[in-house]
């Protein structure tokens, strides 16, 4: 998923530096407290760490609950025998049967269609074009079917979050936006015209229990026992709750009151202090002070709200600090219209490494 601040392209940089302090076979717990898409947790899960993931956004929780929390492809034993087997499948595969069934559902004029599609919003105060009518209706049908199966205990929690994560990924691929959901495009771009299609998730086989939370990181830091705390907070004023509000509503499907041209939901309880220059440093300090971790790693960059020298000064009160740097080409999501004020298309990425004094 194309996500602001995603560490997808920086995984080897993170692995190189973080594993200098701990090897995966140590049995250590790696706490990804601002997990976003979950790519960092997935990478360190593959390496053999025990993962705890957290994010304040519910769509992120769904992604992490699936990619981190699930250790094998689900069997869907409560429903698969009642569904038609897709033609052309040589081997019986429960995931493919379920996804094929959902991909073929008849669309429903539900909340997403009525609020984020041209057909559903035509003639209203705020016509919107985040998805084609067909994709919006199919999203509603899939979301409602998934909820019914889960409510009636036909699918387990793992299976429910597997389907929600697949739907979130699939909807993001057909979203008619430049990159984030702060605005939709006036014309329908080619990728948004493609039909919505749920796909299998890449699940990392494992036999250990990994945990996933949907909390404010500031409230959770002191409660999670871990060896490594990995902090990848927002870098600037752009709140994730407003930039990804449509994914949040697809994930929660809670029929919120919507506001304005873009159909924002109420996000006051999800605003991050890391997007506020007056609060970011003290919020970071709270995480570092309260964590039980032996090592703290902070991803940040040269254009963030907190300055390199003030981060080092604050961290040095808690132990020995080391700073690793890498030049990094921006992601498409980071050079959209909102960010034209950025002059460079590359930026220096930081990894602050703190060995906490005991
Ligand atoms: C830079 S992104 C993380 C990107 C992630 N490492 C990845 O590669 O996908 C920052 C994340 O912090 C989350 N966030 C912001 N404030 C938070 C808070 N107070 N508690 C928990 N999560 C928060 C946002 O929702 C967002 O997903």
PDB file of C-alpha atoms and ligand atoms in Angstrom, residues 1 3-8 11 14 32-41 54-57 59-60 214-219 230-235 239-241 244 270-275 299, ligand 1:
ATOM      1  CA  UNK A   1       0.000   0.000   0.000  1.00  0.00           C
ATOM      2  CA  UNK A   3       1.336   5.040   2.545  1.00  0.00           C
ATOM      3  CA  UNK A   4       2.793   8.322   3.763  1.00  0.00           C
ATOM      4  CA  UNK A   5       5.991   7.544   5.652  1.00  0.00           C
ATOM      5  CA  UNK A   6       5.973   3.852   4.693  1.00  0.00           C
ATOM      6  CA  UNK A   7       9.281   2.180   5.463  1.00  0.00           C
ATOM      7  CA  UNK A   8       8.925  -0.323   2.618  1.00  0.00           C
ATOM      8  CA  UNK A  11      13.661  -2.153   5.339  1.00  0.00           C
ATOM      9  CA  UNK A  14      16.492  -0.710   9.323  1.00  0.00           C
ATOM     10  CA  UNK A  32       6.299  -1.456  16.452  1.00  0.00           C
ATOM     11  CA  UNK A  33       4.291   1.206  18.267  1.00  0.00           C
ATOM     12  CA  UNK A  34       3.269   3.263  15.157  1.00  0.00           C
ATOM     13  CA  UNK A  35       2.863   0.387  12.755  1.00  0.00           C
ATOM     14  CA  UNK A  36       0.932   1.918   9.780  1.00  0.00           C
ATOM     15  CA  UNK A  37       0.899  -0.666   6.970  1.00  0.00           C
ATOM     16  CA  UNK A  38       2.787  -3.157   9.134  1.00  0.00           C
ATOM     17  CA  UNK A  39       5.703  -3.607   6.713  1.00  0.00           C
ATOM     18  CA  UNK A  40       8.300  -3.149   9.441  1.00  0.00           C
ATOM     19  CA  UNK A  41       6.654  -5.641  11.801  1.00  0.00           C
ATOM     20  CA  UNK A  54       0.041  -0.935  17.459  1.00  0.00           C
ATOM     21  CA  UNK A  55      -1.548   1.987  15.653  1.00  0.00           C
ATOM     22  CA  UNK A  56      -4.245   4.502  16.547  1.00  0.00           C
ATOM     23  CA  UNK A  57      -5.979   4.028  13.166  1.00  0.00           C
ATOM     24  CA  UNK A  59      -7.600   0.338   9.209  1.00  0.00           C
ATOM     25  CA  UNK A  60      -3.977  -0.044  10.301  1.00  0.00           C
ATOM     26  CA  UNK A 214      -5.372  -0.252  18.395  1.00  0.00           C
ATOM     27  CA  UNK A 215      -4.434   2.344  21.034  1.00  0.00           C
ATOM     28  CA  UNK A 216      -2.804   5.704  21.496  1.00  0.00           C
ATOM     29  CA  UNK A 217       0.897   4.804  21.666  1.00  0.00           C
ATOM     30  CA  UNK A 218       1.404   7.199  24.570  1.00  0.00           C
ATOM     31  CA  UNK A 219      -1.037   5.175  26.688  1.00  0.00           C
ATOM     32  CA  UNK A 230      10.631   0.909  17.266  1.00  0.00           C
ATOM     33  CA  UNK A 231       9.086   4.375  16.909  1.00  0.00           C
ATOM     34  CA  UNK A 232       8.031   5.626  13.465  1.00  0.00           C
ATOM     35  CA  UNK A 233       5.756   8.595  14.223  1.00  0.00           C
ATOM     36  CA  UNK A 234       4.246  11.155  11.826  1.00  0.00           C
ATOM     37  CA  UNK A 235       6.986  13.570  10.736  1.00  0.00           C
ATOM     38  CA  UNK A 239      -2.630  13.863  10.301  1.00  0.00           C
ATOM     39  CA  UNK A 240      -3.159  10.255   9.215  1.00  0.00           C
ATOM     40  CA  UNK A 241      -6.766  10.376  10.431  1.00  0.00           C
ATOM     41  CA  UNK A 244      -6.882   8.065   5.301  1.00  0.00           C
ATOM     42  CA  UNK A 270      -7.211  10.300  16.663  1.00  0.00           C
ATOM     43  CA  UNK A 271      -5.234  13.517  16.226  1.00  0.00           C
ATOM     44  CA  UNK A 272      -1.562  12.849  16.839  1.00  0.00           C
ATOM     45  CA  UNK A 273       0.622  15.034  19.051  1.00  0.00           C
ATOM     46  CA  UNK A 274       3.520  14.145  16.743  1.00  0.00           C
ATOM     47  CA  UNK A 275       1.869  16.396  14.117  1.00  0.00           C
ATOM     48  CA  UNK A 299      12.828   6.673  12.402  1.00  0.00           C
TER      49      UNK A 299
HETATM   50  C1  LIG B   1       5.075   7.199   9.645  1.00  0.00           C
HETATM   51  S1  LIG B   1       3.590   6.284   9.851  1.00  0.00           S
HETATM   52  C2  LIG B   1       4.183   4.663  10.188  1.00  0.00           C
HETATM   53  C3  LIG B   1       4.540   3.964   8.911  1.00  0.00           C
HETATM   54  C4  LIG B   1       4.869   2.507   9.103  1.00  0.00           C
HETATM   55  N1  LIG B   1       6.141   2.324   9.786  1.00  0.00           N
HETATM   56  C5  LIG B   1       4.922   1.841   7.747  1.00  0.00           C
HETATM   57  O1  LIG B   1       6.024   1.547   7.258  1.00  0.00           O
HETATM   58  O2  LIG B   1       3.855   1.637   7.158  1.00  0.00           O
HETATM   59  C6  LIG B   1       3.030   6.853  11.402  1.00  0.00           C
HETATM   60  C7  LIG B   1       1.845   6.073  11.984  1.00  0.00           C
HETATM   61  O3  LIG B   1       1.649   6.525  13.317  1.00  0.00           O
HETATM   62  C8  LIG B   1       0.271   6.410  13.625  1.00  0.00           C
HETATM   63  N2  LIG B   1       0.046   7.265  14.812  1.00  0.00           N
HETATM   64  C9  LIG B   1       0.118   8.600  14.905  1.00  0.00           C
HETATM   65  N3  LIG B   1      -0.066   8.997  16.173  1.00  0.00           N
HETATM   66  C10 LIG B   1      -0.250   7.871  16.909  1.00  0.00           C
HETATM   67  C11 LIG B   1      -0.468   7.630  18.286  1.00  0.00           C
HETATM   68  N4  LIG B   1      -0.545   8.632  19.176  1.00  0.00           N
HETATM   69  N5  LIG B   1      -0.596   6.355  18.699  1.00  0.00           N
HETATM   70  C12 LIG B   1      -0.526   5.333  17.818  1.00  0.00           C
HETATM   71  N6  LIG B   1      -0.346   5.501  16.494  1.00  0.00           N
HETATM   72  C13 LIG B   1      -0.190   6.756  16.032  1.00  0.00           C
HETATM   73  C14 LIG B   1      -0.406   6.855  12.343  1.00  0.00           C
HETATM   74  O4  LIG B   1      -1.733   6.392  12.289  1.00  0.00           O
HETATM   75  C15 LIG B   1       0.510   6.246  11.280  1.00  0.00           C
HETATM   76  O5  LIG B   1       0.023   5.001  10.834  1.00  0.00           O
END
